[in-house]
PDB file of C-alpha atoms in Angstrom:
ATOM      1  CA  UNK O   1      13.779 -15.907 -23.032  1.00  0.00           C
ATOM      2  CA  UNK O   2      11.257 -18.461 -21.533  1.00  0.00           C
ATOM      3  CA  UNK O   3       9.126 -20.212 -23.823  1.00  0.00           C
ATOM      4  CA  UNK O   4       5.772 -18.525 -22.978  1.00  0.00           C
ATOM      5  CA  UNK O   5       3.227 -17.303 -25.438  1.00  0.00           C
ATOM      6  CA  UNK O   6      -0.263 -15.778 -24.649  1.00  0.00           C
ATOM      7  CA  UNK O   7      -3.303 -15.548 -27.043  1.00  0.00           C
ATOM      8  CA  UNK O   8      -4.632 -13.281 -28.313  1.00  0.00           C
ATOM      9  CA  UNK O   9      -2.456 -10.419 -27.587  1.00  0.00           C
ATOM     10  CA  UNK O  10      -5.301  -7.902 -28.117  1.00  0.00           C
ATOM     11  CA  UNK O  11      -9.234  -8.318 -27.598  1.00  0.00           C
ATOM     12  CA  UNK O  12     -12.092  -5.825 -27.582  1.00  0.00           C
ATOM     13  CA  UNK O  13     -15.122  -7.128 -26.362  1.00  0.00           C
ATOM     14  CA  UNK O  14     -18.446  -6.071 -25.086  1.00  0.00           C
ATOM     15  CA  UNK O  15     -20.012  -6.504 -21.566  1.00  0.00           C
ATOM     16  CA  UNK O  16     -21.464  -9.767 -20.857  1.00  0.00           C
ATOM     17  CA  UNK O  17     -19.557 -11.913 -23.238  1.00  0.00           C
ATOM     18  CA  UNK O  18     -17.855 -14.587 -22.308  1.00  0.00           C
ATOM     19  CA  UNK O  19     -13.707 -14.231 -22.698  1.00  0.00           C
ATOM     20  CA  UNK O  20     -11.022 -16.999 -22.652  1.00  0.00           C
ATOM     21  CA  UNK O  21      -7.323 -15.804 -22.725  1.00  0.00           C
ATOM     22  CA  UNK O  22      -4.656 -18.657 -23.338  1.00  0.00           C
ATOM     23  CA  UNK O  23      -1.204 -18.969 -22.046  1.00  0.00           C
ATOM     24  CA  UNK O  24       0.995 -21.648 -23.587  1.00  0.00           C
ATOM     25  CA  UNK O  25       4.817 -22.962 -22.093  1.00  0.00           C
ATOM     26  CA  UNK O  26       7.139 -25.057 -23.577  1.00  0.00           C
ATOM     27  CA  UNK O  27       9.248 -25.206 -20.187  1.00  0.00           C
ATOM     28  CA  UNK O  28       7.351 -28.049 -18.323  1.00  0.00           C
ATOM     29  CA  UNK O  29       7.588 -25.776 -15.408  1.00  0.00           C
ATOM     30  CA  UNK O  30       5.231 -27.006 -12.671  1.00  0.00           C
ATOM     31  CA  UNK O  31       3.643 -23.421 -11.615  1.00  0.00           C
ATOM     32  CA  UNK O  32       1.667 -21.197 -13.811  1.00  0.00           C
ATOM     33  CA  UNK O  33       0.194 -17.605 -12.874  1.00  0.00           C
ATOM     34  CA  UNK O  34      -2.464 -15.164 -14.198  1.00  0.00           C
ATOM     35  CA  UNK O  35      -1.953 -11.622 -13.228  1.00  0.00           C
ATOM     36  CA  UNK O  36      -3.816  -8.404 -14.222  1.00  0.00           C
ATOM     37  CA  UNK O  37      -1.743  -5.143 -14.348  1.00  0.00           C
ATOM     38  CA  UNK O  38      -3.722  -2.028 -13.716  1.00  0.00           C
ATOM     39  CA  UNK O  39      -2.057   1.694 -13.056  1.00  0.00           C
ATOM     40  CA  UNK O  40      -1.314   2.131  -9.452  1.00  0.00           C
ATOM     41  CA  UNK O  41      -2.023  -1.306  -8.601  1.00  0.00           C
ATOM     42  CA  UNK O  42       1.321  -3.125  -9.941  1.00  0.00           C
ATOM     43  CA  UNK O  43       0.326  -6.862 -10.678  1.00  0.00           C
ATOM     44  CA  UNK O  44      -2.159  -8.576  -9.087  1.00  0.00           C
ATOM     45  CA  UNK O  45      -2.809 -12.449  -8.664  1.00  0.00           C
ATOM     46  CA  UNK O  46      -5.793 -13.775 -10.278  1.00  0.00           C
ATOM     47  CA  UNK O  47      -5.403 -17.467  -9.957  1.00  0.00           C
ATOM     48  CA  UNK O  48      -2.582 -19.956 -10.102  1.00  0.00           C
ATOM     49  CA  UNK O  49      -1.931 -23.579 -10.670  1.00  0.00           C
ATOM     50  CA  UNK O  50       0.655 -25.804  -9.196  1.00  0.00           C
ATOM     51  CA  UNK O  51      -0.090 -28.854 -11.404  1.00  0.00           C
ATOM     52  CA  UNK O  52      -2.240 -30.350 -13.749  1.00  0.00           C
ATOM     53  CA  UNK O  53      -6.034 -30.025 -12.524  1.00  0.00           C
ATOM     54  CA  UNK O  54      -4.585 -28.206  -9.581  1.00  0.00           C
ATOM     55  CA  UNK O  55      -5.745 -24.528  -9.375  1.00  0.00           C
ATOM     56  CA  UNK O  56      -6.176 -21.846  -6.493  1.00  0.00           C
ATOM     57  CA  UNK O  57      -7.496 -18.409  -6.152  1.00  0.00           C
ATOM     58  CA  UNK O  58      -4.962 -15.380  -5.875  1.00  0.00           C
ATOM     59  CA  UNK O  59      -6.220 -11.945  -4.400  1.00  0.00           C
ATOM     60  CA  UNK O  60      -8.311 -10.868  -7.149  1.00  0.00           C
ATOM     61  CA  UNK O  61     -10.314 -13.869  -8.068  1.00  0.00           C
ATOM     62  CA  UNK O  62     -13.782 -13.023  -8.328  1.00  0.00           C
ATOM     63  CA  UNK O  63     -15.235 -12.947 -11.790  1.00  0.00           C
ATOM     64  CA  UNK O  64     -12.622 -15.331 -13.174  1.00  0.00           C
ATOM     65  CA  UNK O  65     -12.002 -19.179 -13.499  1.00  0.00           C
ATOM     66  CA  UNK O  66      -9.264 -21.150 -14.550  1.00  0.00           C
ATOM     67  CA  UNK O  67      -8.508 -24.513 -16.360  1.00  0.00           C
ATOM     68  CA  UNK O  68      -5.273 -26.484 -16.840  1.00  0.00           C
ATOM     69  CA  UNK O  69      -5.758 -29.613 -18.357  1.00  0.00           C
ATOM     70  CA  UNK O  70      -2.069 -29.881 -19.866  1.00  0.00           C
ATOM     71  CA  UNK O  71       0.950 -29.313 -18.388  1.00  0.00           C
ATOM     72  CA  UNK O  72       1.580 -26.429 -21.053  1.00  0.00           C
ATOM     73  CA  UNK O  73      -1.681 -24.653 -21.114  1.00  0.00           C
ATOM     74  CA  UNK O  74      -3.298 -22.545 -18.416  1.00  0.00           C
ATOM     75  CA  UNK O  75      -6.622 -21.024 -19.681  1.00  0.00           C
ATOM     76  CA  UNK O  76      -8.427 -17.835 -17.818  1.00  0.00           C
ATOM     77  CA  UNK O  77     -12.161 -17.349 -18.532  1.00  0.00           C
ATOM     78  CA  UNK O  78     -14.134 -14.424 -17.917  1.00  0.00           C
ATOM     79  CA  UNK O  79     -17.542 -15.730 -17.916  1.00  0.00           C
ATOM     80  CA  UNK O  80     -19.380 -12.576 -18.370  1.00  0.00           C
ATOM     81  CA  UNK O  81     -16.962  -9.745 -18.989  1.00  0.00           C
ATOM     82  CA  UNK O  82     -17.548  -6.468 -17.135  1.00  0.00           C
ATOM     83  CA  UNK O  83     -15.574  -3.091 -17.711  1.00  0.00           C
ATOM     84  CA  UNK O  84     -13.964  -3.396 -14.570  1.00  0.00           C
ATOM     85  CA  UNK O  85     -11.964  -6.455 -16.395  1.00  0.00           C
ATOM     86  CA  UNK O  86     -10.427  -4.108 -18.789  1.00  0.00           C
ATOM     87  CA  UNK O  87      -6.898  -4.523 -18.267  1.00  0.00           C
ATOM     88  CA  UNK O  88      -3.593  -6.268 -19.018  1.00  0.00           C
ATOM     89  CA  UNK O  89      -3.262  -9.808 -18.582  1.00  0.00           C
ATOM     90  CA  UNK O  90       0.041 -11.614 -18.026  1.00  0.00           C
ATOM     91  CA  UNK O  91       0.670 -15.174 -17.445  1.00  0.00           C
ATOM     92  CA  UNK O  92       3.928 -16.367 -15.626  1.00  0.00           C
ATOM     93  CA  UNK O  93       5.653 -19.835 -15.131  1.00  0.00           C
ATOM     94  CA  UNK O  94       7.813 -21.197 -12.458  1.00  0.00           C
ATOM     95  CA  UNK O  95       9.704 -24.384 -11.912  1.00  0.00           C
ATOM     96  CA  UNK O  96       8.005 -24.492  -8.229  1.00  0.00           C
ATOM     97  CA  UNK O  97      11.214 -25.924  -6.885  1.00  0.00           C
ATOM     98  CA  UNK O  98      11.788 -23.566  -4.412  1.00  0.00           C
ATOM     99  CA  UNK O  99       9.905 -20.401  -3.196  1.00  0.00           C
ATOM    100  CA  UNK O 100      12.684 -18.376  -4.748  1.00  0.00           C
ATOM    101  CA  UNK O 101      12.246 -19.369  -7.996  1.00  0.00           C
ATOM    102  CA  UNK O 102      12.140 -16.714 -10.837  1.00  0.00           C
ATOM    103  CA  UNK O 103       8.908 -16.260 -12.303  1.00  0.00           C
ATOM    104  CA  UNK O 104       8.852 -15.910 -15.863  1.00  0.00           C
ATOM    105  CA  UNK O 105       6.496 -13.496 -17.654  1.00  0.00           C
ATOM    106  CA  UNK O 106       4.476 -13.708 -20.883  1.00  0.00           C
ATOM    107  CA  UNK O 107       4.164 -10.622 -23.342  1.00  0.00           C
ATOM    108  CA  UNK O 108       0.624  -9.796 -21.965  1.00  0.00           C
ATOM    109  CA  UNK O 109      -2.857  -9.648 -23.452  1.00  0.00           C
ATOM    110  CA  UNK O 110      -4.615  -6.322 -23.667  1.00  0.00           C
ATOM    111  CA  UNK O 111      -8.339  -6.729 -23.109  1.00  0.00           C
ATOM    112  CA  UNK O 112     -10.951  -4.233 -23.358  1.00  0.00           C
ATOM    113  CA  UNK O 113     -14.621  -4.591 -22.440  1.00  0.00           C
ATOM    114  CA  UNK O 114     -16.916  -1.806 -23.877  1.00  0.00           C
TER     115      UNK O 114
ATOM    116  CA  UNK X   1      -0.176 -10.706   5.812  1.00  0.00           C
ATOM    117  CA  UNK X   2       2.548  -9.373   3.730  1.00  0.00           C
ATOM    118  CA  UNK X   3       2.890  -6.253   1.714  1.00  0.00           C
ATOM    119  CA  UNK X   4       5.168  -4.181  -0.399  1.00  0.00           C
ATOM    120  CA  UNK X   5       5.568  -0.651  -0.738  1.00  0.00           C
ATOM    121  CA  UNK X   6       7.406   1.260  -3.223  1.00  0.00           C
ATOM    122  CA  UNK X   7       7.915   5.129  -2.178  1.00  0.00           C
ATOM    123  CA  UNK X   8       7.348   7.182  -5.598  1.00  0.00           C
ATOM    124  CA  UNK X   9       5.693   6.436  -8.657  1.00  0.00           C
ATOM    125  CA  UNK X  10       7.707   8.356 -10.535  1.00  0.00           C
ATOM    126  CA  UNK X  11      11.366   9.203 -10.653  1.00  0.00           C
ATOM    127  CA  UNK X  12      13.112  11.120 -13.196  1.00  0.00           C
ATOM    128  CA  UNK X  13      17.024  11.062 -13.408  1.00  0.00           C
ATOM    129  CA  UNK X  14      19.659  12.678 -15.623  1.00  0.00           C
ATOM    130  CA  UNK X  15      21.827  10.508 -17.626  1.00  0.00           C
ATOM    131  CA  UNK X  16      24.670   9.327 -15.736  1.00  0.00           C
ATOM    132  CA  UNK X  17      23.170  10.179 -12.484  1.00  0.00           C
ATOM    133  CA  UNK X  18      22.720   7.680  -9.798  1.00  0.00           C
ATOM    134  CA  UNK X  19      19.492   5.842  -9.657  1.00  0.00           C
ATOM    135  CA  UNK X  20      17.355   4.906  -6.258  1.00  0.00           C
ATOM    136  CA  UNK X  21      14.236   3.179  -6.255  1.00  0.00           C
ATOM    137  CA  UNK X  22      12.614   2.415  -2.856  1.00  0.00           C
ATOM    138  CA  UNK X  23      10.944  -0.497  -1.429  1.00  0.00           C
ATOM    139  CA  UNK X  24       9.833  -1.253   1.740  1.00  0.00           C
ATOM    140  CA  UNK X  25       8.097  -4.718   2.976  1.00  0.00           C
ATOM    141  CA  UNK X  26       5.979  -5.558   5.928  1.00  0.00           C
ATOM    142  CA  UNK X  27       6.421  -9.429   7.050  1.00  0.00           C
ATOM    143  CA  UNK X  28       6.853 -10.618  10.366  1.00  0.00           C
ATOM    144  CA  UNK X  29       9.435 -13.062   8.971  1.00  0.00           C
ATOM    145  CA  UNK X  30      12.417 -12.236   6.561  1.00  0.00           C
ATOM    146  CA  UNK X  31      11.019 -12.609   3.239  1.00  0.00           C
ATOM    147  CA  UNK X  32      12.288 -13.474  -0.374  1.00  0.00           C
ATOM    148  CA  UNK X  33      12.541 -10.224  -2.355  1.00  0.00           C
ATOM    149  CA  UNK X  34      12.843  -9.511  -5.912  1.00  0.00           C
ATOM    150  CA  UNK X  35      12.599  -6.618  -8.392  1.00  0.00           C
ATOM    151  CA  UNK X  36      11.375  -6.827 -12.004  1.00  0.00           C
ATOM    152  CA  UNK X  37      11.769  -4.379 -14.948  1.00  0.00           C
ATOM    153  CA  UNK X  38       8.794  -3.771 -17.593  1.00  0.00           C
ATOM    154  CA  UNK X  39       9.934  -1.990 -20.833  1.00  0.00           C
ATOM    155  CA  UNK X  40       7.102  -0.748 -22.733  1.00  0.00           C
ATOM    156  CA  UNK X  41       4.701  -3.081 -24.217  1.00  0.00           C
ATOM    157  CA  UNK X  42       6.257  -5.858 -22.780  1.00  0.00           C
ATOM    158  CA  UNK X  43       6.228  -8.523 -20.170  1.00  0.00           C
ATOM    159  CA  UNK X  44       8.526  -8.271 -16.750  1.00  0.00           C
ATOM    160  CA  UNK X  45      11.907  -9.516 -16.576  1.00  0.00           C
ATOM    161  CA  UNK X  46      13.662 -10.360 -13.207  1.00  0.00           C
ATOM    162  CA  UNK X  47      16.597  -7.719 -12.283  1.00  0.00           C
ATOM    163  CA  UNK X  48      17.728  -9.516  -9.065  1.00  0.00           C
ATOM    164  CA  UNK X  49      16.219 -11.356  -5.903  1.00  0.00           C
ATOM    165  CA  UNK X  50      17.305 -11.695  -2.598  1.00  0.00           C
ATOM    166  CA  UNK X  51      17.244 -15.333  -1.103  1.00  0.00           C
ATOM    167  CA  UNK X  52      19.019 -14.939   2.217  1.00  0.00           C
ATOM    168  CA  UNK X  53      22.194 -15.624   0.909  1.00  0.00           C
ATOM    169  CA  UNK X  54      23.902 -12.618   0.944  1.00  0.00           C
ATOM    170  CA  UNK X  55      22.269  -8.786   1.865  1.00  0.00           C
ATOM    171  CA  UNK X  56      23.990  -7.202  -0.970  1.00  0.00           C
ATOM    172  CA  UNK X  57      22.428  -8.658  -4.532  1.00  0.00           C
ATOM    173  CA  UNK X  58      23.868  -7.676  -7.698  1.00  0.00           C
ATOM    174  CA  UNK X  59      21.573  -8.102 -10.623  1.00  0.00           C
ATOM    175  CA  UNK X  60      21.794  -7.613 -14.560  1.00  0.00           C
ATOM    176  CA  UNK X  61      22.320  -4.059 -16.337  1.00  0.00           C
ATOM    177  CA  UNK X  62      24.491  -2.816 -13.527  1.00  0.00           C
ATOM    178  CA  UNK X  63      21.708  -2.873 -10.840  1.00  0.00           C
ATOM    179  CA  UNK X  64      21.984  -3.802  -7.314  1.00  0.00           C
ATOM    180  CA  UNK X  65      20.022  -3.943  -4.014  1.00  0.00           C
ATOM    181  CA  UNK X  66      20.790  -4.143  -0.540  1.00  0.00           C
ATOM    182  CA  UNK X  67      18.352  -6.147   1.916  1.00  0.00           C
ATOM    183  CA  UNK X  68      18.248  -4.275   5.331  1.00  0.00           C
ATOM    184  CA  UNK X  69      16.158  -6.340   7.966  1.00  0.00           C
ATOM    185  CA  UNK X  70      16.214  -3.479  10.670  1.00  0.00           C
ATOM    186  CA  UNK X  71      14.796  -0.954   8.062  1.00  0.00           C
ATOM    187  CA  UNK X  72      12.428  -3.598   6.229  1.00  0.00           C
ATOM    188  CA  UNK X  73      13.953  -2.324   2.727  1.00  0.00           C
ATOM    189  CA  UNK X  74      15.345  -3.561  -0.245  1.00  0.00           C
ATOM    190  CA  UNK X  75      16.040  -0.588  -2.177  1.00  0.00           C
ATOM    191  CA  UNK X  76      17.208  -0.616  -5.573  1.00  0.00           C
ATOM    192  CA  UNK X  77      20.415   1.297  -7.301  1.00  0.00           C
ATOM    193  CA  UNK X  78      22.502   1.988 -10.002  1.00  0.00           C
ATOM    194  CA  UNK X  79      25.467   4.166  -9.934  1.00  0.00           C
ATOM    195  CA  UNK X  80      24.980   5.908 -13.272  1.00  0.00           C
ATOM    196  CA  UNK X  81      21.838   5.987 -15.514  1.00  0.00           C
ATOM    197  CA  UNK X  82      21.587   5.124 -19.140  1.00  0.00           C
ATOM    198  CA  UNK X  83      18.677   6.371 -21.405  1.00  0.00           C
ATOM    199  CA  UNK X  84      18.081   2.467 -21.844  1.00  0.00           C
ATOM    200  CA  UNK X  85      17.023   2.288 -18.094  1.00  0.00           C
ATOM    201  CA  UNK X  86      13.607   4.148 -18.978  1.00  0.00           C
ATOM    202  CA  UNK X  87      11.016   1.643 -17.741  1.00  0.00           C
ATOM    203  CA  UNK X  88       8.767   0.576 -14.980  1.00  0.00           C
ATOM    204  CA  UNK X  89      10.456  -1.080 -11.839  1.00  0.00           C
ATOM    205  CA  UNK X  90       8.437  -3.588  -9.490  1.00  0.00           C
ATOM    206  CA  UNK X  91       9.380  -4.683  -6.184  1.00  0.00           C
ATOM    207  CA  UNK X  92       7.888  -8.102  -5.212  1.00  0.00           C
ATOM    208  CA  UNK X  93       7.684 -10.189  -2.021  1.00  0.00           C
ATOM    209  CA  UNK X  94       7.444 -13.950  -1.551  1.00  0.00           C
ATOM    210  CA  UNK X  95       7.080 -16.150   1.469  1.00  0.00           C
ATOM    211  CA  UNK X  96       7.102 -20.047   1.154  1.00  0.00           C
ATOM    212  CA  UNK X  97       4.192 -20.135  -0.640  1.00  0.00           C
ATOM    213  CA  UNK X  98       5.417 -19.582  -4.412  1.00  0.00           C
ATOM    214  CA  UNK X  99       3.124 -16.680  -4.937  1.00  0.00           C
ATOM    215  CA  UNK X 100       4.457 -13.203  -5.197  1.00  0.00           C
ATOM    216  CA  UNK X 101       2.934  -9.962  -4.046  1.00  0.00           C
ATOM    217  CA  UNK X 102       3.934  -6.923  -6.184  1.00  0.00           C
ATOM    218  CA  UNK X 103       4.184  -3.187  -5.320  1.00  0.00           C
ATOM    219  CA  UNK X 104       2.557  -0.522  -7.419  1.00  0.00           C
ATOM    220  CA  UNK X 105       5.609   0.041  -9.399  1.00  0.00           C
ATOM    221  CA  UNK X 106       7.928   2.985 -10.147  1.00  0.00           C
ATOM    222  CA  UNK X 107       8.275   4.570 -13.602  1.00  0.00           C
ATOM    223  CA  UNK X 108      11.630   6.032 -14.358  1.00  0.00           C
ATOM    224  CA  UNK X 109      12.421   8.422 -16.948  1.00  0.00           C
ATOM    225  CA  UNK X 110      16.052   9.607 -17.848  1.00  0.00           C
ATOM    226  CA  UNK X 111      16.711  12.805 -19.150  1.00  0.00           C
ATOM    227  CA  UNK X 112      19.504  13.374 -21.719  1.00  0.00           C
TER     228      UNK X 112
END
């Protein structure tokens, strides 16, 4: 299994509070991704990173920000959580050598915003 | 823009029967295509991928998929279903941008 951990694994929070999810990898892969998974939508890309301090938006980036200060860590922040952000969040990594590189997924974080 | 359509959100098969999951893509140029599987309460893992090397791609756990450019399809099959194949399956597409676009997913249940 790819060395990817996500923390926390479960979180319940209230509307309006800030939340930070952490993804940590031990593979030294260049690319890191944050997705959210919702029924009927599959996985949708929130943000991704192609190197330290290099990030870009995905298709559902509104309300989210990211940071990557070290190769191994990619943080996803919800500045002011809303109920629509209740979801399962997955981190993924890939080597970034070619576009056919496999993305490896973490175990997910289940976030509930009340 | 590219997208992926998975036909059928739920598929139920008998143990030992053929598993067929449908995936169609829309793209102006041949894309790279992937099938991932997600078991309950787990992350996704790669089943197989098409990278233009061969149109028939074999993956793990006895699954295979065939890329058909004329039909813009990349359907996933397994000749004989096993109870352990019960999971959610996702088709995804990428085009030279290191990003994946996923279909909505198909949940497979296997009847004894």
